[in-house]
Structure formats: structure tokens, C-alpha cells
mmCIF file of C-alpha atoms in Angstrom:
data_model
loop_
_atom_site.group_PDB
_atom_site.id
_atom_site.type_symbol
_atom_site.label_atom_id
_atom_site.label_comp_id
_atom_site.label_asym_id
_atom_site.label_seq_id
_atom_site.Cartn_x
_atom_site.Cartn_y
_atom_site.Cartn_z
ATOM 1 C CA MET Y 1 17.408 -52.321 -86.379
ATOM 2 C CA HIS Y 2 14.065 -53.837 -85.435
ATOM 3 C CA TYR Y 3 12.827 -54.843 -81.972
ATOM 4 C CA ASP Y 4 9.697 -56.593 -80.769
ATOM 5 C CA LEU Y 5 9.469 -53.977 -78.023
ATOM 6 C CA ILE Y 6 11.112 -50.611 -77.608
ATOM 7 C CA ILE Y 7 10.880 -48.870 -74.241
ATOM 8 C CA ILE Y 8 11.597 -45.153 -74.072
ATOM 9 C CA GLY Y 9 12.512 -44.351 -70.485
ATOM 10 C CA ASN Y 10 14.643 -46.126 -67.903
ATOM 11 C CA SER Y 11 13.109 -45.238 -64.543
ATOM 12 C CA ALA Y 12 10.340 -46.884 -62.489
ATOM 13 C CA ALA Y 13 8.008 -47.667 -65.391
ATOM 14 C CA GLY Y 14 10.671 -48.743 -67.863
ATOM 15 C CA LEU Y 15 12.412 -50.983 -65.348
ATOM 16 C CA SER Y 16 9.130 -52.582 -64.215
ATOM 17 C CA ALA Y 17 8.152 -53.274 -67.817
ATOM 18 C CA ILE Y 18 11.470 -55.044 -68.425
ATOM 19 C CA LYS Y 19 11.053 -57.225 -65.340
ATOM 20 C CA THR Y 20 7.461 -58.099 -66.248
ATOM 21 C CA ILE Y 21 8.308 -58.974 -69.847
ATOM 22 C CA ARG Y 22 11.176 -61.197 -68.812
ATOM 23 C CA ALA Y 23 9.073 -62.943 -66.161
ATOM 24 C CA PHE Y 24 6.867 -64.282 -68.988
ATOM 25 C CA ASP Y 25 8.984 -64.154 -72.136
ATOM 26 C CA LYS Y 26 12.754 -64.693 -72.291
ATOM 27 C CA LYS Y 27 13.050 -64.428 -76.086
ATOM 28 C CA MET Y 28 11.245 -61.203 -77.039
ATOM 29 C CA SER Y 29 13.741 -58.716 -78.449
ATOM 30 C CA VAL Y 30 13.669 -55.621 -76.224
ATOM 31 C CA ALA Y 31 15.555 -52.325 -76.292
ATOM 32 C CA VAL Y 32 15.446 -49.482 -73.783
ATOM 33 C CA PHE Y 33 16.401 -45.891 -74.615
ATOM 34 C CA ASP Y 34 17.068 -43.046 -72.228
ATOM 35 C CA LYS Y 35 18.717 -39.648 -72.577
ATOM 36 C CA GLU Y 36 20.643 -40.207 -69.330
ATOM 37 C CA ALA Y 37 23.691 -42.464 -69.547
ATOM 38 C CA GLU Y 38 22.791 -44.043 -66.212
ATOM 39 C CA SER Y 39 21.436 -47.350 -64.986
ATOM 40 C CA ALA Y 40 17.966 -47.109 -63.488
ATOM 41 C CA TYR Y 41 18.046 -45.157 -60.244
ATOM 42 C CA SER Y 42 15.638 -43.766 -57.652
ATOM 43 C CA ARG Y 43 14.740 -40.115 -58.164
ATOM 44 C CA VAL Y 44 13.142 -40.215 -54.715
ATOM 45 C CA LEU Y 45 16.601 -40.515 -53.171
ATOM 46 C CA THR Y 46 18.219 -37.618 -55.042
ATOM 47 C CA PRO Y 47 17.437 -35.110 -52.230
ATOM 48 C CA TYR Y 48 19.289 -37.417 -49.825
ATOM 49 C CA TYR Y 49 22.279 -37.520 -52.136
ATOM 50 C CA ALA Y 50 22.276 -33.761 -52.791
ATOM 51 C CA GLY Y 51 22.128 -33.157 -49.037
ATOM 52 C CA PHE Y 52 24.989 -35.572 -48.198
ATOM 53 C CA ASP Y 53 22.740 -38.121 -46.464
ATOM 54 C CA THR Y 54 23.636 -40.916 -48.869
ATOM 55 C CA ASP Y 55 26.238 -41.744 -51.501
ATOM 56 C CA LYS Y 56 25.607 -41.799 -55.247
ATOM 57 C CA ASP Y 57 26.002 -45.587 -55.375
ATOM 58 C CA HIS Y 58 22.930 -45.961 -53.187
ATOM 59 C CA LEU Y 59 20.743 -44.243 -55.785
ATOM 60 C CA TYR Y 60 20.998 -47.072 -58.304
ATOM 61 C CA ILE Y 61 18.349 -49.790 -58.431
ATOM 62 C CA VAL Y 62 20.279 -51.959 -60.891
ATOM 63 C CA ASP Y 63 23.765 -51.826 -62.364
ATOM 64 C CA LYS Y 64 24.552 -51.803 -66.075
ATOM 65 C CA SER Y 65 25.065 -55.559 -66.130
ATOM 66 C CA PHE Y 66 21.339 -55.987 -65.399
ATOM 67 C CA TYR Y 67 20.395 -55.196 -68.995
ATOM 68 C CA ALA Y 68 22.767 -57.679 -70.630
ATOM 69 C CA LYS Y 69 21.847 -60.395 -68.134
ATOM 70 C CA ASN Y 70 18.205 -59.969 -69.110
ATOM 71 C CA GLY Y 71 18.853 -59.823 -72.825
ATOM 72 C CA ILE Y 72 18.026 -56.126 -73.111
ATOM 73 C CA ASP Y 73 19.797 -53.816 -75.530
ATOM 74 C CA ALA Y 74 20.315 -50.645 -73.484
ATOM 75 C CA TYR Y 75 20.878 -47.392 -75.354
ATOM 76 C CA LEU Y 76 21.613 -45.219 -72.343
ATOM 77 C CA GLY Y 77 22.565 -41.681 -73.245
ATOM 78 C CA ASP Y 78 20.764 -41.934 -76.611
ATOM 79 C CA GLU Y 79 17.741 -39.616 -76.535
ATOM 80 C CA VAL Y 80 14.668 -40.281 -78.675
ATOM 81 C CA PHE Y 81 13.629 -37.007 -80.272
ATOM 82 C CA ARG Y 82 10.915 -38.202 -82.671
ATOM 83 C CA VAL Y 83 8.403 -41.034 -83.051
ATOM 84 C CA ASP Y 84 6.573 -41.942 -86.273
ATOM 85 C CA THR Y 85 3.680 -44.155 -85.221
ATOM 86 C CA ASN Y 86 2.596 -44.907 -88.795
ATOM 87 C CA LYS Y 87 6.028 -46.231 -89.747
ATOM 88 C CA LYS Y 88 6.539 -47.657 -86.249
ATOM 89 C CA THR Y 89 9.902 -45.946 -86.096
ATOM 90 C CA ILE Y 90 11.791 -43.985 -83.472
ATOM 91 C CA TYR Y 91 14.526 -41.496 -84.238
ATOM 92 C CA THR Y 92 17.439 -40.889 -81.892
ATOM 93 C CA GLN Y 93 20.458 -38.632 -82.079
ATOM 94 C CA PHE Y 94 22.484 -41.551 -83.468
ATOM 95 C CA ASP Y 95 20.168 -43.805 -85.510
ATOM 96 C CA THR Y 96 16.624 -44.984 -86.325
ATOM 97 C CA TYR Y 97 14.898 -48.125 -85.040
ATOM 98 C CA THR Y 98 11.628 -49.895 -85.778
ATOM 99 C CA TYR Y 99 9.322 -51.681 -83.358
ATOM 100 C CA ARG Y 100 6.398 -54.071 -83.084
ATOM 101 C CA TYR Y 101 5.319 -52.528 -79.786
ATOM 102 C CA LEU Y 102 6.339 -49.277 -78.143
ATOM 103 C CA LEU Y 103 6.145 -48.317 -74.458
ATOM 104 C CA ILE Y 104 6.633 -44.649 -73.674
ATOM 105 C CA ALA Y 105 7.838 -44.088 -70.111
ATOM 106 C CA VAL Y 106 9.772 -40.851 -70.506
ATOM 107 C CA GLY Y 107 8.582 -39.244 -67.268
ATOM 108 C CA ALA Y 108 8.569 -35.486 -66.803
ATOM 109 C CA PHE Y 109 10.947 -32.565 -66.507
ATOM 110 C CA ALA Y 110 11.096 -29.893 -63.798
ATOM 111 C CA LYS Y 111 9.280 -26.614 -64.345
ATOM 112 C CA GLN Y 112 11.743 -23.798 -64.790
ATOM 113 C CA SER Y 113 11.666 -20.411 -63.113
ATOM 114 C CA HIS Y 114 11.306 -17.149 -64.994
ATOM 115 C CA ILE Y 115 14.419 -16.086 -63.072
ATOM 116 C CA LYS Y 116 17.543 -17.159 -64.950
ATOM 117 C CA HIS Y 117 20.862 -17.443 -63.124
ATOM 118 C CA GLU Y 118 23.603 -20.051 -62.738
ATOM 119 C CA LYS Y 119 22.663 -20.409 -59.071
ATOM 120 C CA VAL Y 120 18.950 -20.970 -59.794
ATOM 121 C CA LEU Y 121 18.583 -24.744 -60.028
ATOM 122 C CA THR Y 122 16.030 -27.539 -60.204
ATOM 123 C CA LEU Y 123 16.260 -31.151 -59.025
ATOM 124 C CA ARG Y 124 15.029 -33.893 -61.322
ATOM 125 C CA ASN Y 125 17.981 -36.115 -62.177
ATOM 126 C CA ILE Y 126 21.460 -37.141 -61.039
ATOM 127 C CA SER Y 127 23.128 -34.317 -62.944
ATOM 128 C CA ASP Y 128 20.957 -31.803 -61.084
ATOM 129 C CA ALA Y 129 21.799 -33.477 -57.777
ATOM 130 C CA ASP Y 130 25.520 -33.284 -58.545
ATOM 131 C CA LYS Y 131 25.269 -29.525 -59.120
ATOM 132 C CA LEU Y 132 23.271 -28.991 -55.926
ATOM 133 C CA ARG Y 133 25.606 -31.151 -53.864
ATOM 134 C CA LYS Y 134 28.554 -29.015 -54.961
ATOM 135 C CA LEU Y 135 26.806 -25.766 -54.030
ATOM 136 C CA PHE Y 136 25.388 -27.170 -50.779
ATOM 137 C CA SER Y 137 28.850 -28.157 -49.542
ATOM 138 C CA ASN Y 138 29.680 -24.608 -48.378
ATOM 139 C CA ALA Y 139 26.216 -23.076 -48.280
ATOM 140 C CA LYS Y 140 25.170 -20.967 -45.316
ATOM 141 C CA SER Y 141 21.782 -19.919 -46.645
ATOM 142 C CA VAL Y 142 19.533 -21.650 -49.211
ATOM 143 C CA ALA Y 143 16.195 -20.513 -50.657
ATOM 144 C CA ALA Y 144 13.498 -22.597 -52.307
ATOM 145 C CA LEU Y 145 10.744 -21.404 -54.612
ATOM 146 C CA GLY Y 146 7.828 -23.724 -54.008
ATOM 147 C CA ALA Y 147 7.195 -26.046 -51.084
ATOM 148 C CA GLY Y 148 6.447 -29.466 -52.489
ATOM 149 C CA LEU Y 149 7.883 -32.954 -52.756
ATOM 150 C CA VAL Y 150 11.226 -31.757 -54.124
ATOM 151 C CA SER Y 151 12.132 -28.555 -52.318
ATOM 152 C CA LEU Y 152 11.052 -29.442 -48.774
ATOM 153 C CA PRO Y 153 12.768 -32.862 -48.577
ATOM 154 C CA THR Y 154 15.902 -31.363 -50.142
ATOM 155 C CA LEU Y 155 16.108 -28.481 -47.668
ATOM 156 C CA SER Y 156 15.491 -30.852 -44.783
ATOM 157 C CA HIS Y 157 18.720 -32.731 -45.531
ATOM 158 C CA LEU Y 158 20.884 -29.645 -45.173
ATOM 159 C CA LYS Y 159 22.891 -28.982 -42.030
ATOM 160 C CA ASP Y 160 20.994 -27.499 -39.081
ATOM 161 C CA ASP Y 161 22.952 -24.255 -39.143
ATOM 162 C CA VAL Y 162 22.056 -23.533 -42.788
ATOM 163 C CA LYS Y 163 19.307 -20.913 -43.072
ATOM 164 C CA LYS Y 164 16.417 -22.261 -45.128
ATOM 165 C CA HIS Y 165 14.044 -19.829 -46.873
ATOM 166 C CA ILE Y 166 10.812 -21.175 -48.379
ATOM 167 C CA ILE Y 167 8.894 -18.938 -50.796
ATOM 168 C CA VAL Y 168 5.354 -20.028 -51.693
ATOM 169 C CA SER Y 169 2.652 -18.369 -53.784
ATOM 170 C CA SER Y 170 -0.130 -19.972 -51.719
ATOM 171 C CA ASP Y 171 -1.110 -19.624 -48.069
ATOM 172 C CA ARG Y 172 0.690 -22.767 -46.885
ATOM 173 C CA ILE Y 173 3.442 -25.281 -47.563
ATOM 174 C CA PHE Y 174 2.753 -28.642 -49.235
ATOM 175 C CA SER Y 175 -0.492 -27.171 -50.596
ATOM 176 C CA GLN Y 176 -0.564 -29.652 -53.493
ATOM 177 C CA VAL Y 177 0.330 -32.600 -51.264
ATOM 178 C CA VAL Y 178 -1.493 -32.555 -47.917
ATOM 179 C CA ASP Y 179 -4.628 -31.045 -46.381
ATOM 180 C CA LYS Y 180 -4.616 -27.687 -44.605
ATOM 181 C CA SER Y 181 -4.410 -29.079 -41.085
ATOM 182 C CA ALA Y 182 -1.378 -31.156 -41.998
ATOM 183 C CA SER Y 183 0.307 -28.139 -43.607
ATOM 184 C CA TYR Y 184 -0.068 -26.081 -40.451
ATOM 185 C CA ILE Y 185 1.219 -28.915 -38.264
ATOM 186 C CA LEU Y 186 4.330 -29.192 -40.430
ATOM 187 C CA GLU Y 187 4.853 -25.436 -40.317
ATOM 188 C CA GLU Y 188 4.787 -25.662 -36.520
ATOM 189 C CA ILE Y 189 7.448 -28.371 -36.640
ATOM 190 C CA PHE Y 190 9.623 -26.214 -38.882
ATOM 191 C CA LYS Y 191 9.738 -23.312 -36.421
ATOM 192 C CA ASP Y 192 12.845 -24.588 -34.638
ATOM 193 C CA LYS Y 193 14.534 -25.876 -37.812
ATOM 194 C CA ASN Y 194 16.060 -22.584 -38.969
ATOM 195 C CA VAL Y 195 13.266 -22.298 -41.567
ATOM 196 C CA PHE Y 196 11.727 -19.014 -42.742
ATOM 197 C CA ILE Y 197 8.487 -19.133 -44.754
ATOM 198 C CA TYR Y 198 7.279 -16.366 -47.088
ATOM 199 C CA LYS Y 199 3.626 -16.897 -48.062
ATOM 200 C CA HIS Y 200 1.691 -15.344 -50.961
ATOM 201 C CA ASP Y 201 5.069 -14.371 -52.359
ATOM 202 C CA ASP Y 202 7.346 -14.798 -55.357
ATOM 203 C CA VAL Y 203 10.840 -13.929 -56.562
ATOM 204 C CA GLU Y 204 10.836 -10.834 -58.754
ATOM 205 C CA SER Y 205 14.545 -10.345 -59.378
ATOM 206 C CA ILE Y 206 17.987 -11.618 -58.508
ATOM 207 C CA LYS Y 207 21.411 -10.016 -58.389
ATOM 208 C CA ASP Y 208 24.930 -11.019 -57.428
ATOM 209 C CA ASN Y 209 26.480 -10.023 -54.123
ATOM 210 C CA ALA Y 210 30.152 -9.140 -53.797
ATOM 211 C CA ASP Y 211 30.848 -12.223 -51.654
ATOM 212 C CA GLY Y 212 29.586 -14.628 -54.337
ATOM 213 C CA SER Y 213 26.113 -15.114 -52.856
ATOM 214 C CA ILE Y 214 22.918 -13.863 -54.487
ATOM 215 C CA LYS Y 215 20.217 -11.456 -53.352
ATOM 216 C CA LEU Y 216 16.582 -12.300 -54.050
ATOM 217 C CA SER Y 217 14.032 -9.498 -54.190
ATOM 218 C CA LEU Y 218 10.518 -10.718 -53.407
ATOM 219 C CA LYS Y 219 7.101 -9.429 -54.393
ATOM 220 C CA SER Y 220 6.523 -8.625 -50.710
ATOM 221 C CA ASN Y 221 9.585 -6.324 -50.744
ATOM 222 C CA HIS Y 222 11.527 -8.782 -48.594
ATOM 223 C CA GLN Y 223 15.105 -9.449 -49.635
ATOM 224 C CA ILE Y 224 16.951 -12.721 -49.073
ATOM 225 C CA ASP Y 225 20.708 -13.225 -49.221
ATOM 226 C CA CYS Y 226 21.445 -16.849 -50.058
ATOM 227 C CA ASP Y 227 23.920 -19.107 -51.820
ATOM 228 C CA LEU Y 228 21.413 -20.566 -54.284
ATOM 229 C CA LEU Y 229 17.730 -20.787 -55.189
ATOM 230 C CA LEU Y 230 16.152 -24.219 -55.639
ATOM 231 C CA VAL Y 231 13.050 -24.151 -57.822
ATOM 232 C CA GLY Y 232 10.449 -26.779 -56.898
ATOM 233 C CA LYS Y 233 7.297 -25.754 -58.763
ATOM 234 C CA GLY Y 234 6.290 -29.160 -60.042
ATOM 235 C CA VAL Y 235 6.988 -31.061 -63.247
ATOM 236 C CA VAL Y 236 5.812 -31.110 -66.857
ATOM 237 C CA PRO Y 237 5.267 -34.420 -68.696
ATOM 238 C CA ASN Y 238 7.816 -34.923 -71.449
ATOM 239 C CA VAL Y 239 5.417 -35.210 -74.394
ATOM 240 C CA ASP Y 240 6.383 -32.439 -76.820
ATOM 241 C CA PHE Y 241 8.289 -34.837 -79.094
ATOM 242 C CA LEU Y 242 5.051 -36.811 -79.584
ATOM 243 C CA LYS Y 243 2.798 -33.988 -80.770
ATOM 244 C CA GLY Y 244 0.878 -34.940 -83.904
ATOM 245 C CA GLU Y 245 1.563 -38.646 -83.353
ATOM 246 C CA ILE Y 246 -0.282 -39.515 -80.145
ATOM 247 C CA GLU Y 247 -3.233 -37.914 -78.362
ATOM 248 C CA THR Y 248 -2.034 -35.824 -75.451
ATOM 249 C CA ASP Y 249 -3.551 -33.481 -72.905
ATOM 250 C CA LYS Y 250 -1.293 -32.597 -69.989
ATOM 251 C CA GLY Y 251 0.189 -36.040 -70.520
ATOM 252 C CA ILE Y 252 -0.249 -38.976 -72.900
ATOM 253 C CA ILE Y 253 -3.873 -40.110 -72.820
ATOM 254 C CA ILE Y 254 -4.140 -43.812 -71.937
ATOM 255 C CA ASP Y 255 -7.082 -46.159 -71.501
ATOM 256 C CA ASP Y 256 -7.520 -48.807 -68.804
ATOM 257 C CA PHE Y 257 -5.129 -51.103 -70.705
ATOM 258 C CA CYS Y 258 -2.476 -48.353 -70.758
ATOM 259 C CA LYS Y 259 -2.896 -48.087 -74.520
ATOM 260 C CA THR Y 260 -2.484 -44.750 -76.275
ATOM 261 C CA SER Y 261 -4.353 -43.501 -79.340
ATOM 262 C CA ALA Y 262 -1.654 -44.960 -81.609
ATOM 263 C CA GLN Y 263 -1.644 -48.607 -82.642
ATOM 264 C CA ASP Y 264 0.574 -50.857 -80.511
ATOM 265 C CA VAL Y 265 1.817 -47.899 -78.456
ATOM 266 C CA TYR Y 266 1.490 -47.879 -74.657
ATOM 267 C CA ALA Y 267 2.449 -45.369 -71.968
ATOM 268 C CA ALA Y 268 3.135 -45.485 -68.226
ATOM 269 C CA GLY Y 269 4.508 -43.357 -65.418
ATOM 270 C CA ASP Y 270 4.790 -39.604 -64.994
ATOM 271 C CA CYS Y 271 4.086 -38.930 -68.678
ATOM 272 C CA ALA Y 272 0.843 -40.944 -68.732
ATOM 273 C CA GLN Y 273 -2.605 -39.532 -68.023
ATOM 274 C CA GLY Y 274 -5.171 -42.137 -67.005
ATOM 275 C CA ARG Y 275 -8.144 -42.815 -64.781
ATOM 276 C CA ASP Y 276 -7.960 -41.990 -61.071
ATOM 277 C CA PHE Y 277 -9.269 -44.851 -58.925
ATOM 278 C CA VAL Y 278 -11.210 -42.573 -56.562
ATOM 279 C CA THR Y 279 -12.561 -39.779 -58.746
ATOM 280 C CA GLY Y 280 -12.635 -41.479 -62.131
ATOM 281 C CA LYS Y 281 -11.049 -38.373 -63.654
ATOM 282 C CA SER Y 282 -8.156 -38.454 -66.108
ATOM 283 C CA VAL Y 283 -5.041 -37.492 -64.140
ATOM 284 C CA ILE Y 284 -1.270 -37.762 -64.015
ATOM 285 C CA GLN Y 285 -0.588 -39.290 -60.617
ATOM 286 C CA GLY Y 286 3.171 -38.837 -60.616
ATOM 287 C CA ASN Y 287 4.297 -41.402 -58.061
ATOM 288 C CA TRP Y 288 6.515 -44.461 -58.091
ATOM 289 C CA ILE Y 289 3.790 -47.023 -57.317
ATOM 290 C CA THR Y 290 1.532 -45.791 -60.120
ATOM 291 C CA ALA Y 291 4.439 -45.933 -62.581
ATOM 292 C CA VAL Y 292 5.172 -49.520 -61.588
ATOM 293 C CA GLU Y 293 1.508 -50.582 -61.730
ATOM 294 C CA GLN Y 294 0.890 -48.990 -65.130
ATOM 295 C CA ALA Y 295 4.065 -50.519 -66.566
ATOM 296 C CA ILE Y 296 3.043 -53.990 -65.403
ATOM 297 C CA ILE Y 297 -0.387 -53.568 -67.010
ATOM 298 C CA ALA Y 298 1.154 -52.294 -70.257
ATOM 299 C CA ALA Y 299 3.711 -55.111 -70.386
ATOM 300 C CA LYS Y 300 1.105 -57.804 -69.796
ATOM 301 C CA ASN Y 301 -1.114 -56.449 -72.560
ATOM 302 C CA ILE Y 302 1.868 -56.313 -74.903
ATOM 303 C CA LEU Y 303 2.398 -60.005 -74.112
ATOM 304 C CA GLY Y 304 -1.230 -60.748 -74.952
ATOM 305 C CA ILE Y 305 -2.332 -61.156 -71.330
ATOM 306 C CA ASN Y 306 -5.527 -59.130 -71.442
ATOM 307 C CA VAL Y 307 -5.690 -57.183 -68.176
ATOM 308 C CA ALA Y 308 -7.209 -53.822 -67.246
ATOM 309 C CA TYR Y 309 -5.973 -51.279 -64.716
ATOM 310 C CA ASP Y 310 -8.558 -50.251 -62.137
ATOM 311 C CA GLY Y 311 -7.090 -46.770 -61.779
ATOM 312 C CA SER Y 312 -4.230 -44.989 -60.066
ATOM 313 C CA ILE Y 313 -4.169 -43.871 -56.456
ATOM 314 C CA LYS Y 314 -2.211 -40.921 -55.119
ATOM 315 C CA ASN Y 315 0.517 -42.382 -52.941
ATOM 316 C CA ASN Y 316 3.420 -40.259 -51.748
ATOM 317 C CA THR Y 317 5.715 -40.824 -48.793
ATOM 318 C CA THR Y 318 8.568 -38.523 -47.864
ATOM 319 C CA GLU Y 319 10.622 -37.258 -44.945
ATOM 320 C CA VAL Y 320 10.910 -33.590 -44.037
ATOM 321 C CA PHE Y 321 13.145 -32.454 -41.186
ATOM 322 C CA GLY Y 322 13.092 -35.876 -39.575
ATOM 323 C CA ILE Y 323 9.302 -36.268 -39.773
ATOM 324 C CA ASP Y 324 7.687 -38.863 -42.043
ATOM 325 C CA VAL Y 325 4.749 -37.667 -44.138
ATOM 326 C CA ALA Y 326 2.476 -39.848 -46.259
ATOM 327 C CA VAL Y 327 -0.623 -39.197 -48.339
ATOM 328 C CA VAL Y 328 -2.882 -41.800 -49.905
ATOM 329 C CA GLY Y 329 -5.804 -41.301 -52.269
ATOM 330 C CA TYR Y 330 -8.079 -38.276 -52.150
ATOM 331 C CA ASN Y 331 -7.178 -35.898 -49.328
ATOM 332 C CA LYS Y 332 -8.823 -32.572 -50.129
ATOM 333 C CA ASP Y 333 -10.794 -30.799 -47.437
ATOM 334 C CA ASP Y 334 -14.027 -30.788 -49.458
ATOM 335 C CA ALA Y 335 -14.469 -34.475 -48.581
ATOM 336 C CA GLN Y 336 -15.923 -35.696 -45.277
ATOM 337 C CA ASN Y 337 -13.150 -36.525 -42.863
ATOM 338 C CA ILE Y 338 -12.147 -37.426 -39.344
ATOM 339 C CA GLU Y 339 -8.821 -36.644 -37.733
ATOM 340 C CA PHE Y 340 -6.654 -37.221 -34.723
ATOM 341 C CA TYR Y 341 -3.702 -35.125 -33.599
ATOM 342 C CA ASP Y 342 -1.324 -35.585 -30.686
ATOM 343 C CA PRO Y 343 0.641 -32.290 -30.523
ATOM 344 C CA GLY Y 344 3.089 -33.708 -28.018
ATOM 345 C CA ARG Y 345 4.358 -36.171 -30.632
ATOM 346 C CA PHE Y 346 3.296 -34.276 -33.780
ATOM 347 C CA PHE Y 347 1.375 -37.478 -34.556
ATOM 348 C CA TYR Y 348 -1.423 -36.916 -37.062
ATOM 349 C CA ARG Y 349 -3.945 -39.123 -38.863
ATOM 350 C CA LYS Y 350 -6.785 -37.930 -41.081
ATOM 351 C CA LEU Y 351 -9.185 -40.187 -42.959
ATOM 352 C CA PHE Y 352 -11.327 -39.006 -45.872
ATOM 353 C CA PHE Y 353 -14.520 -40.740 -46.975
ATOM 354 C CA ASP Y 354 -17.260 -40.155 -49.536
ATOM 355 C CA GLU Y 355 -21.020 -39.724 -49.102
ATOM 356 C CA SER Y 356 -21.497 -43.491 -49.090
ATOM 357 C CA GLY Y 357 -18.962 -43.917 -46.302
ATOM 358 C CA PHE Y 358 -16.205 -45.472 -48.426
ATOM 359 C CA ILE Y 359 -12.663 -44.536 -47.370
ATOM 360 C CA ILE Y 360 -11.106 -42.550 -50.225
ATOM 361 C CA GLY Y 361 -7.891 -41.198 -48.721
ATOM 362 C CA ALA Y 362 -5.656 -40.478 -45.754
ATOM 363 C CA THR Y 363 -2.966 -38.091 -44.533
ATOM 364 C CA LEU Y 364 -0.328 -39.311 -42.083
ATOM 365 C CA ILE Y 365 2.347 -37.431 -40.177
ATOM 366 C CA LYS Y 366 4.985 -39.339 -38.201
ATOM 367 C CA ASP Y 367 5.416 -43.119 -37.979
ATOM 368 C CA THR Y 368 3.965 -43.703 -41.445
ATOM 369 C CA ASN Y 369 4.637 -47.435 -41.639
ATOM 370 C CA ASP Y 370 0.877 -47.951 -41.749
ATOM 371 C CA ALA Y 371 0.534 -46.054 -45.060
ATOM 372 C CA GLY Y 372 0.151 -49.391 -46.843
ATOM 373 C CA LEU Y 373 -2.828 -50.195 -44.637
ATOM 374 C CA TYR Y 374 -4.625 -47.036 -45.735
ATOM 375 C CA TYR Y 375 -3.714 -47.679 -49.367
ATOM 376 C CA ASN Y 376 -5.410 -51.071 -49.133
ATOM 377 C CA LEU Y 377 -8.450 -49.563 -47.414
ATOM 378 C CA VAL Y 378 -8.898 -47.227 -50.371
ATOM 379 C CA LYS Y 379 -8.152 -49.963 -52.918
ATOM 380 C CA THR Y 380 -10.640 -52.405 -51.376
ATOM 381 C CA ARG Y 381 -13.311 -49.711 -50.978
ATOM 382 C CA THR Y 382 -13.646 -50.330 -47.258
ATOM 383 C CA LYS Y 383 -16.396 -48.459 -45.437
ATOM 384 C CA ILE Y 384 -15.416 -46.148 -42.612
ATOM 385 C CA ASP Y 385 -17.755 -47.772 -40.050
ATOM 386 C CA ILE Y 386 -16.491 -51.284 -40.798
ATOM 387 C CA PHE Y 387 -12.888 -50.180 -40.400
ATOM 388 C CA HIS Y 388 -13.624 -48.487 -37.074
ATOM 389 C CA ASN Y 389 -15.606 -51.343 -35.593
ATOM 390 C CA LEU Y 390 -13.189 -54.077 -36.574
ATOM 391 C CA ASN Y 391 -9.828 -52.417 -36.194
ATOM 392 C CA GLN Y 392 -10.204 -49.526 -33.776
ATOM 393 C CA PHE Y 393 -7.461 -47.911 -35.828
ATOM 394 C CA MET Y 394 -5.008 -50.667 -35.006
ATOM 395 C CA ASN Y 395 -2.763 -49.321 -32.238
ATOM 396 C CA TYR Y 396 -4.649 -46.049 -31.769
ATOM 397 C CA PRO Y 397 -7.494 -46.941 -29.360
ATOM 398 C CA LYS Y 398 -7.909 -43.314 -28.262
ATOM 399 C CA PHE Y 399 -8.659 -42.247 -31.812
ATOM 400 C CA LEU Y 400 -12.411 -42.928 -31.762
ATOM 401 C CA SER Y 401 -13.067 -41.444 -28.336
ATOM 402 C CA LYS Y 402 -11.480 -38.169 -29.424
ATOM 403 C CA LEU Y 403 -13.381 -38.113 -32.705
ATOM 404 C CA ASN Y 404 -16.890 -38.746 -31.345
ATOM 405 C CA TYR Y 405 -17.597 -40.304 -34.739
ATOM 406 C CA ARG Y 406 -21.089 -41.686 -35.352
#
């Protein structure tokens, strides 16, 4: 069967591409393929579901009727295992299909641990969340390897009386997400949350206990008795099935039009590697907003609406142990920065700016509703002195007096 457009992937990017195409063109023949037999859902909410803070129904963004209503042939549960860009053909476990245009939005898969055991799990999809939810139901102690955007939010949704062990190879939690100061503030918050942190450490072996739990032996010689180990060591773009067909690095290389090296093939989302708005470097941003933005750009170019993407911006918001955390743009400590911290409220704001004074990023802890403001400051290349003089940091008039910024 032939389609004008085939979309591989049914998450943020795939769904946004469908909506954009149908906003301009009601007749284009479109098919979407995904290895999961699920309607599009929010991966961001899977920790809430695994930890019993929401029901499965609340994960879904659309129901299965969405596809038919929009004239989309949905092959959900039919995985694409090969693409031939010369023949413009995709191969699935059930059939072959040809395309005029192809959008690859297959996302990424969770990095696996070298430790193999039925109670060593990752969290990337609904199936993973189902397994975790079952084990969490009677858990008294849970360990996590890695302290990033999967493991920390997931642990934070467990009951207060559950012991939570966090094992990190670095010197701090959230090391790939926030700056050092923010990491240490969060660690302070965790002290009364039944959380135990093991730094510069790793799991070396695992064995079964007589009561059905497992015992982890760490590099530091510590031992942890727990009911399961959650591995949260990042993700790997799902690009292996494209080798030899499309130029890849860590992800699929795309230009500013979200085009790949293959004719009429585009990519978006967690599998796509494109220009960072702040640094200009080729990166995989790995966040929902970037996936949506790239998919819109790709879809418009497929429709013949010539539009370029001005680059992705890091943009992550999450909740850990009742505290909102948000990061926008570039937030590494090698950049010039100013910060404000109210320890009584655990309220933290840190702004990063370049040598020319342009705001390039921000870290926020608690009450992060203003994250969109900082995103726009980065996007509009606002200068730090203009923002201070005009806005006085909105509702934070004490900010400047504490900073002594000149």
C-alpha cells in the first residue's frame, strides 16, 4: 500500500505532525506506525501512574477514534524494522508500504543495566509502568540506579514509609539536569523523605534474599536490601534500524528544516539530532516541547510551506517529592550567572547569561509557573540588564538587592 506520508512513531512528535498536516490538508493520505498497540500517551506521566498517583486512563492524550476521525490509518502494534530510502519503502512485521514522504519520530529506548534480574527494571513505556506498579504495590524498599528525570520523579511518588535508595556514579543527583547549587538544595529537601543517597557508587552484583527481596552489593561495599532496582541511566535514540540508509550520529542528523540525509525523509523528537538554539551545537534535546516544535516544522515543509527551525532549547519540568523543578536553556556552571535562594521556602532561581549579557538559561526550584517566562527570555535573546530594569524579576523584588548585580 502507498501513502503520501508515513509517520513512524506515535508520541509527541508523531501526534503533532498529524495535527499540523490535518490543519492544512484534509486529503493527504497518512499512516502512522508504532510498535506499541496504544493511542498516543504522555510518557511524562508514567511515573505518576507507576506510583499510584494517577490512573492509566489519564495517560492518554487521544483515544483510538482520533485517528479514524482525522483520516489516519493507524498501525498500532506494528513495528517498523527496516527502511529502504531508495525504494521509499518501509518493512514491518506484517507487510511492506511505500511512501512519498517519511517522518521518523521513533523516540528512544531506556539504557539497560549490566545487572540482569527480573526485578531490575526501566521505565520508558506503559508496559514498563505496569510492571513497576505491580511491584510497587507491596514494596517496602526501592533502589534506583541513576538520579535523573525518570528515577527521581518515580521514587517521589512512592509512599512516605517506603525506603528510597539512590545510587549515582557522580557527586550529586540530577547532575545532567540542573546546576550544582540546585542539586545540593534538592538533596537537602530529600533528607526528611526517607531517601538515602550513595554517591560515586555503582551496583556490582545482585542476589535473591529468602523473603523474595533482593540484595544489592555496591562498589563502595555497601549492601542494600530492596524489593526492586529501577535503572534510570538515560536513553538511547532508536536508530539502529536505519543504519546504512540515513546519516546518524547519536541520533538522526537533521538540518534546520528537519530534513535528514535521505530524500523526502524527515525526523523529529528524541531520535533527532539538530541545532541547539543557544550553543549552535548538534544535540538531541529530548523534551516534549522540542519534539512538538520539530514535528510542526517537518510537517510544514512536507506540505511545501518552507519554514526553518531556529534551534531547540532545553526545557524540562518535573516534580520530585512535592517540589517543582524546571530547567530552561543552558544551565551549566561555566556560564556567568546570578542566583537567589530562600532556604525557608526552598525557593531557588538562577539565571545564566553569555559574555554579551544575553540570557541563555535558567534553573527554577519551587513554584515553577514562570518557567515559560524564562523560556521566552532565552528565545527572544533578552539581555540580562534589560530584564532586570524592566521587570525586577516580576514578583521577586528582593532578588536584585541580594544579588548586588551590576
